[in-house]
PDB file of N, CA and C in Angstrom:
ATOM      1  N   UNK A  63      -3.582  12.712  32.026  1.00 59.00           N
ATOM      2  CA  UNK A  63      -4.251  13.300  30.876  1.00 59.00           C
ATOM      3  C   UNK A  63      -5.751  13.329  31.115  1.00 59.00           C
ATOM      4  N   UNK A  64      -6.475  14.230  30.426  1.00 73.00           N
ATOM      5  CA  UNK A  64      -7.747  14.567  30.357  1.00 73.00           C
ATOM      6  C   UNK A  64      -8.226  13.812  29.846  1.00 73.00           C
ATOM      7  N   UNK A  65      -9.624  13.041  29.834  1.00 68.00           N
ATOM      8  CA  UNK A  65     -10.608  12.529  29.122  1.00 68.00           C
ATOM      9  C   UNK A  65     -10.408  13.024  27.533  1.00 68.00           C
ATOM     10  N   UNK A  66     -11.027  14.353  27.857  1.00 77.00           N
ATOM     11  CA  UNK A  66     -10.885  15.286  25.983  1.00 77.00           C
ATOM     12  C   UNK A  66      -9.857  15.180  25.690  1.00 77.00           C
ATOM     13  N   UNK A  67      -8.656  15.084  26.135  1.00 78.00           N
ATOM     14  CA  UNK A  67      -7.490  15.207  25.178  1.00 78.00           C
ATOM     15  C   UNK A  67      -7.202  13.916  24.676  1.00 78.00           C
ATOM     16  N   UNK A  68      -7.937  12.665  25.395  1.00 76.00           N
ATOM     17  CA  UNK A  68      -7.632  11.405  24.897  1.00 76.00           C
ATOM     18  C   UNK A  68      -8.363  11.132  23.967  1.00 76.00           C
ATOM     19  N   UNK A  69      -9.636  12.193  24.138  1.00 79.00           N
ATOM     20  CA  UNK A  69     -10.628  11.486  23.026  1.00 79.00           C
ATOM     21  C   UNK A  69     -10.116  12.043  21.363  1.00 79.00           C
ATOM     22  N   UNK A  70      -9.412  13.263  21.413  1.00 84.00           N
ATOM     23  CA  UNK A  70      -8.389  14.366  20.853  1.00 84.00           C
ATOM     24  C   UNK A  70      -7.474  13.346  20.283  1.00 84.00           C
ATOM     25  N   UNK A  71      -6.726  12.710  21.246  1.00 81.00           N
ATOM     26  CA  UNK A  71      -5.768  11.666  20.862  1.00 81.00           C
ATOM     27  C   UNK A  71      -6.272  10.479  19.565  1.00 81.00           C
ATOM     28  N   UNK A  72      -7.697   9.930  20.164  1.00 81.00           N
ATOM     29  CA  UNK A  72      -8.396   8.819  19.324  1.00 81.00           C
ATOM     30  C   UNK A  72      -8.510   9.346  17.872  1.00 81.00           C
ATOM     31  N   UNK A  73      -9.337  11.085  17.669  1.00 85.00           N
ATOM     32  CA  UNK A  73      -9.783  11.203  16.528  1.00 85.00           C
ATOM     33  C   UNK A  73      -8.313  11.345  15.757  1.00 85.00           C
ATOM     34  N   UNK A  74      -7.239  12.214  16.222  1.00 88.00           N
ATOM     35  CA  UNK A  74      -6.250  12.614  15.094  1.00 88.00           C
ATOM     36  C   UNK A  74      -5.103  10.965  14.770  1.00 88.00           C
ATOM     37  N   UNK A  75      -5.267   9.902  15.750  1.00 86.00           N
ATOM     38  CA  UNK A  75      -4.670   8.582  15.357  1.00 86.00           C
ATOM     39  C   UNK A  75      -5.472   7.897  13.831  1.00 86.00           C
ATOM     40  N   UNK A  76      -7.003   8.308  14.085  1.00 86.00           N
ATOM     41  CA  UNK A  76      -7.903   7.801  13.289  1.00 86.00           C
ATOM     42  C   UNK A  76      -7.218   9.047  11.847  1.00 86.00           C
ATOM     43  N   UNK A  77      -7.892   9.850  11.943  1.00 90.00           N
ATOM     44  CA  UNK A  77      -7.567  10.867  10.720  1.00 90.00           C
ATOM     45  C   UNK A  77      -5.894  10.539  10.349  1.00 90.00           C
ATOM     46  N   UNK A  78      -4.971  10.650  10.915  1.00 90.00           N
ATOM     47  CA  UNK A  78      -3.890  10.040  10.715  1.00 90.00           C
ATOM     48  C   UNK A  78      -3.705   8.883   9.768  1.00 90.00           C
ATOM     49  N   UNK A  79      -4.007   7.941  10.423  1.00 88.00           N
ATOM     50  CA  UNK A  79      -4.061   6.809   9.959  1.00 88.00           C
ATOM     51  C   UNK A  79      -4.970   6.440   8.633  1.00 88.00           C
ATOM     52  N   UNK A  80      -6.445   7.190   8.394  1.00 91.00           N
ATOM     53  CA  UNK A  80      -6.824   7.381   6.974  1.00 91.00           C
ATOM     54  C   UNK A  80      -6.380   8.107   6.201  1.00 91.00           C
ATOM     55  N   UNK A  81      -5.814   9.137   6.411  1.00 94.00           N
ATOM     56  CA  UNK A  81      -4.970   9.959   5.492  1.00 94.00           C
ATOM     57  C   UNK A  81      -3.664   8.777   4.930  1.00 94.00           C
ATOM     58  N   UNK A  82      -2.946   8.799   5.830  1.00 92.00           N
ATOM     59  CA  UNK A  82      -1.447   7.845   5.168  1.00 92.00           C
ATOM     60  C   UNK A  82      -1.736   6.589   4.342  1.00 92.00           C
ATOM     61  N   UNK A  83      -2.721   6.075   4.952  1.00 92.00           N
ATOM     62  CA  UNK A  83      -3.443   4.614   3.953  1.00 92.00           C
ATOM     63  C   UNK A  83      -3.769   5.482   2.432  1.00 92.00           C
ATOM     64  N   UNK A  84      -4.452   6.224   2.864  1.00 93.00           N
ATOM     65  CA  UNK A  84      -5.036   7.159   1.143  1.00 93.00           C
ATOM     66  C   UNK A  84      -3.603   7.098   0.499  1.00 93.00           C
ATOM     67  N   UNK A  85      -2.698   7.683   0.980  1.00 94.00           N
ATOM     68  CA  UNK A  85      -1.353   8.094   0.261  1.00 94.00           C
ATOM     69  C   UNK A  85      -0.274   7.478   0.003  1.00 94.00           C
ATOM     70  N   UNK A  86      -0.446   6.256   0.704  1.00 92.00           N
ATOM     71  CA  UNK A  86       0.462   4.806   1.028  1.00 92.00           C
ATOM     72  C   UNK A  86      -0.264   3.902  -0.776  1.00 92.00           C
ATOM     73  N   UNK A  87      -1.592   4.426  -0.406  1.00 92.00           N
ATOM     74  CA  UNK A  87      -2.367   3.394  -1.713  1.00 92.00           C
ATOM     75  C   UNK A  87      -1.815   4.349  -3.201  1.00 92.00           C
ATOM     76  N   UNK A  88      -1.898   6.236  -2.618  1.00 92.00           N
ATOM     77  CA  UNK A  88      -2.131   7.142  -4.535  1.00 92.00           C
ATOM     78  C   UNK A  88      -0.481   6.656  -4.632  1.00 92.00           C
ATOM     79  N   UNK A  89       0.329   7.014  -3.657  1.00 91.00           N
ATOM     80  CA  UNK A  89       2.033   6.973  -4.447  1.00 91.00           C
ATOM     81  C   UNK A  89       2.259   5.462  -4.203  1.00 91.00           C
ATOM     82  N   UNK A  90       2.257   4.423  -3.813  1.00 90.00           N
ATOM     83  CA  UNK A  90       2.613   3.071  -3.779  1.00 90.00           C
ATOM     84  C   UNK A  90       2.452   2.847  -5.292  1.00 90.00           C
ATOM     85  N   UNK A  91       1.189   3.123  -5.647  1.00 91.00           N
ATOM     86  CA  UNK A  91       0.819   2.037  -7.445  1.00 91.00           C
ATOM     87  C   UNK A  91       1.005   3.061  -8.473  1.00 91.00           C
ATOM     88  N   UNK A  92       1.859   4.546  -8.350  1.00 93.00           N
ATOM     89  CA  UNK A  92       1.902   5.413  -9.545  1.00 93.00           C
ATOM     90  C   UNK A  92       3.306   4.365 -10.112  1.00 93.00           C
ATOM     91  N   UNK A  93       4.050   3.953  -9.092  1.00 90.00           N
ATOM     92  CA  UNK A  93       5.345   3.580  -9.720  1.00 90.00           C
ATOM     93  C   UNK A  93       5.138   2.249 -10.296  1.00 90.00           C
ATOM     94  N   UNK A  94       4.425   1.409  -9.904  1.00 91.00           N
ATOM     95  CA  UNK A  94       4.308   0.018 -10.276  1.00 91.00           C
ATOM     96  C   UNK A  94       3.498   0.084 -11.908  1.00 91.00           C
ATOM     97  N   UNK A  95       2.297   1.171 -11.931  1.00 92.00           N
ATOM     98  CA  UNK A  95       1.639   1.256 -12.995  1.00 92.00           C
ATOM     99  C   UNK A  95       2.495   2.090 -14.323  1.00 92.00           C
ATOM    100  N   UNK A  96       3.149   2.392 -14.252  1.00 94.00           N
ATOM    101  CA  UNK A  96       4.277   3.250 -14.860  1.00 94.00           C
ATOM    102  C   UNK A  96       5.214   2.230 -15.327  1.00 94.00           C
ATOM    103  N   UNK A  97       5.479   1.154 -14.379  1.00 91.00           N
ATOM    104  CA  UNK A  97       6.681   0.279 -14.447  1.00 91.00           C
ATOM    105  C   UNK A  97       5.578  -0.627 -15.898  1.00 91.00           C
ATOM    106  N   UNK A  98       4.693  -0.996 -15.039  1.00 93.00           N
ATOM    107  CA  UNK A  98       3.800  -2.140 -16.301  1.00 93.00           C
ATOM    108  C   UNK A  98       3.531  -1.852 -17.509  1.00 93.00           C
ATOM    109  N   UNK A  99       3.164  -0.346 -17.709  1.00 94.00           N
ATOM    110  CA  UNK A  99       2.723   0.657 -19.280  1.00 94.00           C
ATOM    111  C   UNK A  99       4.078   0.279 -19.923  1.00 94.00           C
ATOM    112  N   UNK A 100       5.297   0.549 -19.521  1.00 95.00           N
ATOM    113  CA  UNK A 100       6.437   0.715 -19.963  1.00 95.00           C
ATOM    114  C   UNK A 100       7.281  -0.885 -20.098  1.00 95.00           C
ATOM    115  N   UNK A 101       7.089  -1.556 -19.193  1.00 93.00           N
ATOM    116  CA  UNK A 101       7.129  -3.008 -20.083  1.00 93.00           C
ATOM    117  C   UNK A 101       6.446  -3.631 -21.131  1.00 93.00           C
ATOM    118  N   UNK A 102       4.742  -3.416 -20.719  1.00 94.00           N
ATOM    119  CA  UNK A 102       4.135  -3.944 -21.454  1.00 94.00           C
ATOM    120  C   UNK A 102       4.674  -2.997 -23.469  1.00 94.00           C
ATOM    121  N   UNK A 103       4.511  -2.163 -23.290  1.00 95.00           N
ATOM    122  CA  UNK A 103       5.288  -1.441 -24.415  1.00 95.00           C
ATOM    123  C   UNK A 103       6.567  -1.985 -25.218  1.00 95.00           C
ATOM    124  N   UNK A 104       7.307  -1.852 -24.322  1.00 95.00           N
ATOM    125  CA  UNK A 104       8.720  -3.153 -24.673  1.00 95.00           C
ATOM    126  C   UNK A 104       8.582  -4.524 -25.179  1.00 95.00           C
ATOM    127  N   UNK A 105       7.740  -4.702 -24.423  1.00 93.00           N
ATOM    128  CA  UNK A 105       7.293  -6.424 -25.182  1.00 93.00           C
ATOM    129  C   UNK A 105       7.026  -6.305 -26.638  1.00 93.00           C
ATOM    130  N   UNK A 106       5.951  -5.541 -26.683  1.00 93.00           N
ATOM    131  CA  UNK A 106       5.236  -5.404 -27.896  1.00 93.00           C
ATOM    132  C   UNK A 106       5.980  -5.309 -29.181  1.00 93.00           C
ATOM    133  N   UNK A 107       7.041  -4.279 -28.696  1.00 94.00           N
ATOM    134  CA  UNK A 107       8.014  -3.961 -29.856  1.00 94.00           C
ATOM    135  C   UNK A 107       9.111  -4.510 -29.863  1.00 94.00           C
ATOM    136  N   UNK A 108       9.372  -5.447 -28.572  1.00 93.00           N
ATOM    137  CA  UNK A 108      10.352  -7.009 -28.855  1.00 93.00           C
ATOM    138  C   UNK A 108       9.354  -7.589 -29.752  1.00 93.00           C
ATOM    139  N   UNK A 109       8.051  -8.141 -29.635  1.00 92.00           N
ATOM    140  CA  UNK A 109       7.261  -9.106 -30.108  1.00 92.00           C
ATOM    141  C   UNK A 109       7.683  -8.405 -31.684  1.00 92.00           C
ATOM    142  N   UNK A 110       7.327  -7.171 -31.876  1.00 93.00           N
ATOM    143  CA  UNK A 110       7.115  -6.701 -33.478  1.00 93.00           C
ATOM    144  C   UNK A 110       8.493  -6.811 -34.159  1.00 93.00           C
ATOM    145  N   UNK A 111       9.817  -6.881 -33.504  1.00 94.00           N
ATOM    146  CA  UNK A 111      11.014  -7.094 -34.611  1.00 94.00           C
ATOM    147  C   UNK A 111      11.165  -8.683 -34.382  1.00 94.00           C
ATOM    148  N   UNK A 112      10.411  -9.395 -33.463  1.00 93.00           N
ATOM    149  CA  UNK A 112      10.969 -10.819 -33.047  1.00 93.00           C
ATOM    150  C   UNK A 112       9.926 -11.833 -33.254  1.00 93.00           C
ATOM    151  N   UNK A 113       8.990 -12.230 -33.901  1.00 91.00           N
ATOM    152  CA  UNK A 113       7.963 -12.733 -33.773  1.00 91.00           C
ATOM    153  C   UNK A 113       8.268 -14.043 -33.218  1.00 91.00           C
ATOM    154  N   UNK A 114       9.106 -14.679 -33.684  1.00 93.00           N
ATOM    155  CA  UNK A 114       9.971 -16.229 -33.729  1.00 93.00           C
ATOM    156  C   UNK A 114      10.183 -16.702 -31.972  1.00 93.00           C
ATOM    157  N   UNK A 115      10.339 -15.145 -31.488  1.00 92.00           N
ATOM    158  CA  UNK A 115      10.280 -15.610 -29.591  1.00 92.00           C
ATOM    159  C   UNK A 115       9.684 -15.370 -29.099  1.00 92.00           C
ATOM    160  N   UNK A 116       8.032 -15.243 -29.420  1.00 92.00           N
ATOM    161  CA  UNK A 116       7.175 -14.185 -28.867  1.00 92.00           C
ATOM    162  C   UNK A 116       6.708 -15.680 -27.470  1.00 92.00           C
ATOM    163  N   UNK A 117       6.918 -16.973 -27.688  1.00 93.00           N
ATOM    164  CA  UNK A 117       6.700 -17.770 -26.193  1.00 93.00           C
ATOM    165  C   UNK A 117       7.519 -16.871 -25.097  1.00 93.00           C
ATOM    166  N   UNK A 118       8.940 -17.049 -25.461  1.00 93.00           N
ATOM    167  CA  UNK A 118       9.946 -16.610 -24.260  1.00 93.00           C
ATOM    168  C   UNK A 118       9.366 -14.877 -24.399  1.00 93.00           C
ATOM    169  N   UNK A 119       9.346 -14.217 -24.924  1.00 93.00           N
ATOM    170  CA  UNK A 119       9.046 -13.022 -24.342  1.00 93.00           C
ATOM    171  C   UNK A 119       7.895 -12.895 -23.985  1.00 93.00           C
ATOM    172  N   UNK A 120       6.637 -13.632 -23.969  1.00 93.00           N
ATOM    173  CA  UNK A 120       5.582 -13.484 -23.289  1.00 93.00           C
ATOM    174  C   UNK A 120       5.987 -14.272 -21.983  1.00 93.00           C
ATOM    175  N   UNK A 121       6.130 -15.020 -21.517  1.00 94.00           N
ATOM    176  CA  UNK A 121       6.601 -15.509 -20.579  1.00 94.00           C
ATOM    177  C   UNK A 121       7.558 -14.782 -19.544  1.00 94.00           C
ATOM    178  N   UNK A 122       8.715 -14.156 -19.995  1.00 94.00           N
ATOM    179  CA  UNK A 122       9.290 -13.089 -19.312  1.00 94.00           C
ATOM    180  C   UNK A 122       8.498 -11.844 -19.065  1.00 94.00           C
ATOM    181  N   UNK A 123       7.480 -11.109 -20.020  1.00 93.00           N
ATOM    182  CA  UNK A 123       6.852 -10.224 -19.252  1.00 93.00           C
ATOM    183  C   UNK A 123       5.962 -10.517 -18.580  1.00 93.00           C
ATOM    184  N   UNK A 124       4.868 -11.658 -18.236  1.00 94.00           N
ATOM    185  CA  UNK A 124       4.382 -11.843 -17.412  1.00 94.00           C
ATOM    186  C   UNK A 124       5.182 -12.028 -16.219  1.00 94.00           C
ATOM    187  N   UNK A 125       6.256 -12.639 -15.646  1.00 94.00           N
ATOM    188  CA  UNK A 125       6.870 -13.099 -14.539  1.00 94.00           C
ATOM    189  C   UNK A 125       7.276 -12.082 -14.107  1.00 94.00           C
ATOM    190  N   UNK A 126       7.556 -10.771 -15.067  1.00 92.00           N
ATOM    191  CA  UNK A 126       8.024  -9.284 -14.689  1.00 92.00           C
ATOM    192  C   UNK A 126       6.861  -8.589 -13.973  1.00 92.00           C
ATOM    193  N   UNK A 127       5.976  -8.725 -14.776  1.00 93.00           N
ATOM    194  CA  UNK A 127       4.792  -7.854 -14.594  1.00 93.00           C
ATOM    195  C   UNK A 127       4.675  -8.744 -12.822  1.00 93.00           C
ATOM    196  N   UNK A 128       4.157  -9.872 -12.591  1.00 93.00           N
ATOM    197  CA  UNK A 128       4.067 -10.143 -11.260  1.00 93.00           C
ATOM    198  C   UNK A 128       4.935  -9.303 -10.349  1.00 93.00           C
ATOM    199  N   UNK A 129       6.130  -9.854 -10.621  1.00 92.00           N
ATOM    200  CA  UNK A 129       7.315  -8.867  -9.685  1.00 92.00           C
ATOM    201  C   UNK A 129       6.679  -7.177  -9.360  1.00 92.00           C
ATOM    202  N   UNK A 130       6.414  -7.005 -10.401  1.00 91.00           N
ATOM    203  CA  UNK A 130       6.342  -5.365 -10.682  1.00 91.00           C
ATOM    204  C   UNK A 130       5.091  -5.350  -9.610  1.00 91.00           C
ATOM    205  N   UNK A 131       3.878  -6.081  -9.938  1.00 92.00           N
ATOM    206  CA  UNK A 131       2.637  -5.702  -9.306  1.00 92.00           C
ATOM    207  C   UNK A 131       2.892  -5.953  -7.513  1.00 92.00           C
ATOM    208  N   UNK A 132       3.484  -6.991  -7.440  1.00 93.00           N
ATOM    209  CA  UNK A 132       4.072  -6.860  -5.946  1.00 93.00           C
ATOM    210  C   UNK A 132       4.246  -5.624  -4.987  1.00 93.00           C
ATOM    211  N   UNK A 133       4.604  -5.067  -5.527  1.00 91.00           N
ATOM    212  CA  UNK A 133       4.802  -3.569  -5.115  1.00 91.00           C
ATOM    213  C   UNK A 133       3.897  -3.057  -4.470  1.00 91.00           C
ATOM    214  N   UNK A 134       2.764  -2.575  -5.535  1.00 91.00           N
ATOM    215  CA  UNK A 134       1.899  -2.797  -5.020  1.00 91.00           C
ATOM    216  C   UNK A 134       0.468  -3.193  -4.291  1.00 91.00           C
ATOM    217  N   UNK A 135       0.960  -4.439  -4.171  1.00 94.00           N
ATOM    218  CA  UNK A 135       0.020  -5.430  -3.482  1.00 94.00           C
ATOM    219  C   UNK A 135       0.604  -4.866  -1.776  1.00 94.00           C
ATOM    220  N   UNK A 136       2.151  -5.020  -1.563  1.00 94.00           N
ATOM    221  CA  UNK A 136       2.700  -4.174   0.020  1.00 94.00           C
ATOM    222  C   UNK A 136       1.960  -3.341   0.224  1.00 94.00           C
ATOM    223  N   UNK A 137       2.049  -2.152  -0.862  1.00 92.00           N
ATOM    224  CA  UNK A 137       1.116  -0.734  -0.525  1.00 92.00           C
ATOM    225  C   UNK A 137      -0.227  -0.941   0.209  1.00 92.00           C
ATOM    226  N   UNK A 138      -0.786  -1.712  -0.352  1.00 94.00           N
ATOM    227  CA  UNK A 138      -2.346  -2.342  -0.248  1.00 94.00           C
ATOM    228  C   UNK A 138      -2.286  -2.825   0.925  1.00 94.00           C
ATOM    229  N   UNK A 139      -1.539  -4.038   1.701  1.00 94.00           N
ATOM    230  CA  UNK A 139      -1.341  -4.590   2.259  1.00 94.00           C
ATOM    231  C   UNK A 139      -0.741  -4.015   3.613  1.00 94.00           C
ATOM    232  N   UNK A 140       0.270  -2.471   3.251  1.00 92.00           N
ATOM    233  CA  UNK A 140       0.876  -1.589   4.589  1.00 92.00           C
ATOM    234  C   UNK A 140      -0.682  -0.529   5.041  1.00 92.00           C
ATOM    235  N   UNK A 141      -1.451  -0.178   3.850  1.00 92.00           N
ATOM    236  CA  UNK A 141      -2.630   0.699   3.858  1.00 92.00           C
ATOM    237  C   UNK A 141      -3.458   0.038   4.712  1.00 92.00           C
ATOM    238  N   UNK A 142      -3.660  -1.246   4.776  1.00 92.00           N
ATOM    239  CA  UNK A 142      -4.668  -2.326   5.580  1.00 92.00           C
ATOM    240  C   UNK A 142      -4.153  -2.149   7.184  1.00 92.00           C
ATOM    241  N   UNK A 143      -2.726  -2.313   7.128  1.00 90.00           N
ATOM    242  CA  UNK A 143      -2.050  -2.596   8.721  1.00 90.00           C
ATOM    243  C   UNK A 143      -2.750  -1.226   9.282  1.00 90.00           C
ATOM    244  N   UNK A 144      -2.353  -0.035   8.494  1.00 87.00           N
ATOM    245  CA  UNK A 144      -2.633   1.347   9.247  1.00 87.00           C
ATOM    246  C   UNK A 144      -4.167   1.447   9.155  1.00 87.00           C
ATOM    247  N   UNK A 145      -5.338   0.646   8.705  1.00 87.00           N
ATOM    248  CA  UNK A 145      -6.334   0.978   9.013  1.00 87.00           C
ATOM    249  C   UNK A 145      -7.471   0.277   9.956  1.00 87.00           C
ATOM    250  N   UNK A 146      -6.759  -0.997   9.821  1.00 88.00           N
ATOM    251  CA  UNK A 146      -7.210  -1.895  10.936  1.00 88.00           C
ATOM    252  C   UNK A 146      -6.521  -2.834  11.950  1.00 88.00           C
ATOM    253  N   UNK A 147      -5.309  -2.399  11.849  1.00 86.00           N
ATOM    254  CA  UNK A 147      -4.156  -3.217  12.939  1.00 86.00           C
ATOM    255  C   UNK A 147      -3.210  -2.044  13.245  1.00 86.00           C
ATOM    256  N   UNK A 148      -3.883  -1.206  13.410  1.00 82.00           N
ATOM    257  CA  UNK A 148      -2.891   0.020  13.598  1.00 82.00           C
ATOM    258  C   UNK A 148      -2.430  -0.148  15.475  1.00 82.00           C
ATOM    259  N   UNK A 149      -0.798  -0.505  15.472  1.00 80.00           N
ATOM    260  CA  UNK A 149      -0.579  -0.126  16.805  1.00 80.00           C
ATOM    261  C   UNK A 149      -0.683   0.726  17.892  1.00 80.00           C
ATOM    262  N   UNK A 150      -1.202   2.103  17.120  1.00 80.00           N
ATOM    263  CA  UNK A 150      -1.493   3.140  18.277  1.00 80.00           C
ATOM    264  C   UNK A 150      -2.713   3.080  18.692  1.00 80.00           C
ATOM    265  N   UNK A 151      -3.373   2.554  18.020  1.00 80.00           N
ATOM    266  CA  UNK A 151      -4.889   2.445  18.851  1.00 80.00           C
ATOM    267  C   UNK A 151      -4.806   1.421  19.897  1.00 80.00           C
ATOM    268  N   UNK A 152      -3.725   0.341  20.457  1.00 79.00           N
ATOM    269  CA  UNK A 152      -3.221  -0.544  21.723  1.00 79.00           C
ATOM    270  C   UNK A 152      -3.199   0.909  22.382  1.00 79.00           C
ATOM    271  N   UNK A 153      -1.930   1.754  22.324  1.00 79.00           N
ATOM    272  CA  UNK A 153      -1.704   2.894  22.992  1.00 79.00           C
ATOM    273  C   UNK A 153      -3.175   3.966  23.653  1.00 79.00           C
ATOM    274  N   UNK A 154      -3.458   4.038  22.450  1.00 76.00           N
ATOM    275  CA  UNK A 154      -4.893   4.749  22.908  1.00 76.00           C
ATOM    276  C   UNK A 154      -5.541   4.505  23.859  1.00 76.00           C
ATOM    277  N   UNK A 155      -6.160   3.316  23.321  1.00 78.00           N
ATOM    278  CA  UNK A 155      -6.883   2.582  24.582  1.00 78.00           C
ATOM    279  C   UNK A 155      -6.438   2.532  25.634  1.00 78.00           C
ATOM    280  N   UNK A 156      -5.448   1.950  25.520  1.00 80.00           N
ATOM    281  CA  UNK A 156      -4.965   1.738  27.078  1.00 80.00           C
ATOM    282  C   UNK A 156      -5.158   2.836  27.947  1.00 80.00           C
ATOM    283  N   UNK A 157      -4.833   3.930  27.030  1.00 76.00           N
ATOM    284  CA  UNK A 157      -4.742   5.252  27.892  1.00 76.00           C
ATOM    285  C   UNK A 157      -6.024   5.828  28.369  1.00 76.00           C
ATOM    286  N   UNK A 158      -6.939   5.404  27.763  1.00 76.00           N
ATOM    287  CA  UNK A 158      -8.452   5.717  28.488  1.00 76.00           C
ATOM    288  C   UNK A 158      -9.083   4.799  29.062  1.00 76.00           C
ATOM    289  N   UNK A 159      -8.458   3.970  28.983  1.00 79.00           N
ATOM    290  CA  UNK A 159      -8.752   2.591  30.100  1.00 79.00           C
ATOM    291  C   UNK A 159      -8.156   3.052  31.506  1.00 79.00           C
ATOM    292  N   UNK A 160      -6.815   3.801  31.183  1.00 81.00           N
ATOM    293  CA  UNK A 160      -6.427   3.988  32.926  1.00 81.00           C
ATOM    294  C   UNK A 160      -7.153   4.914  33.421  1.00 81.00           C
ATOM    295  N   UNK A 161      -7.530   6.323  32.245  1.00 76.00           N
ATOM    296  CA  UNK A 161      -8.384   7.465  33.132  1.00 76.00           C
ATOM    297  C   UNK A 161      -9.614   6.617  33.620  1.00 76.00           C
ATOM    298  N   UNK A 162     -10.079   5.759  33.015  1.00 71.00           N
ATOM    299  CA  UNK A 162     -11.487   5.743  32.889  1.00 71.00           C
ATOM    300  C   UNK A 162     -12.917   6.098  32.233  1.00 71.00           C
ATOM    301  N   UNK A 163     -12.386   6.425  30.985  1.00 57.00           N
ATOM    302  CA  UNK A 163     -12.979   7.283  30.482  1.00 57.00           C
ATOM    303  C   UNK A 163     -13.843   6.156  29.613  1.00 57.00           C
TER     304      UNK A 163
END
């Protein structure tokens, strides 16, 4: 391979790899934030016919809501791998290490 096509190689791994992090982060937390609006909602109107359990149902939606946010915290956390532990940049390199470039 050519010098330019490796350097070709570097920029579209890079653009690659910021693009999917962007999109790994917008669709990862539409579902988790959707999931939380819509519990937190439920609670409220458990809390409003139930006042008498509002300990145990605050308690269950928080332990939910964690679960839920988990989600995405991964997203966050897969967005990080692809922007600074991304395996193809081993590949890359290497490969302009053998031209010399």
């Amino acid at each position: 391979m050519k010098a330019e096509s490796l350097y070709l190689l570097v920029t579209m791994i890079a653009t690659v790899s910021i693009i999917m992090a962007g999109l790994t982060m917008a669709i990862g937390t539409i579902a988790p934030s959707l999931g939380e609006g819509k519990s937190v909602a439920q609670a409220l109107s458990s809390l409003a016919q139930q006042p008498d359990a509002a300990s145990t149902i605050t308690r269950t939606l928080f332990v939910g809501l964690a679960f839920i946010e988990s989600v995405a915290i991964y997203c966050f956390v897969i967005s990080l791998i692809l922007l600074f532990a991304n395996p193809f940049w081993n590949y890359a390199i290497a490969a302009i290490e053998k031209v010399g470039g």
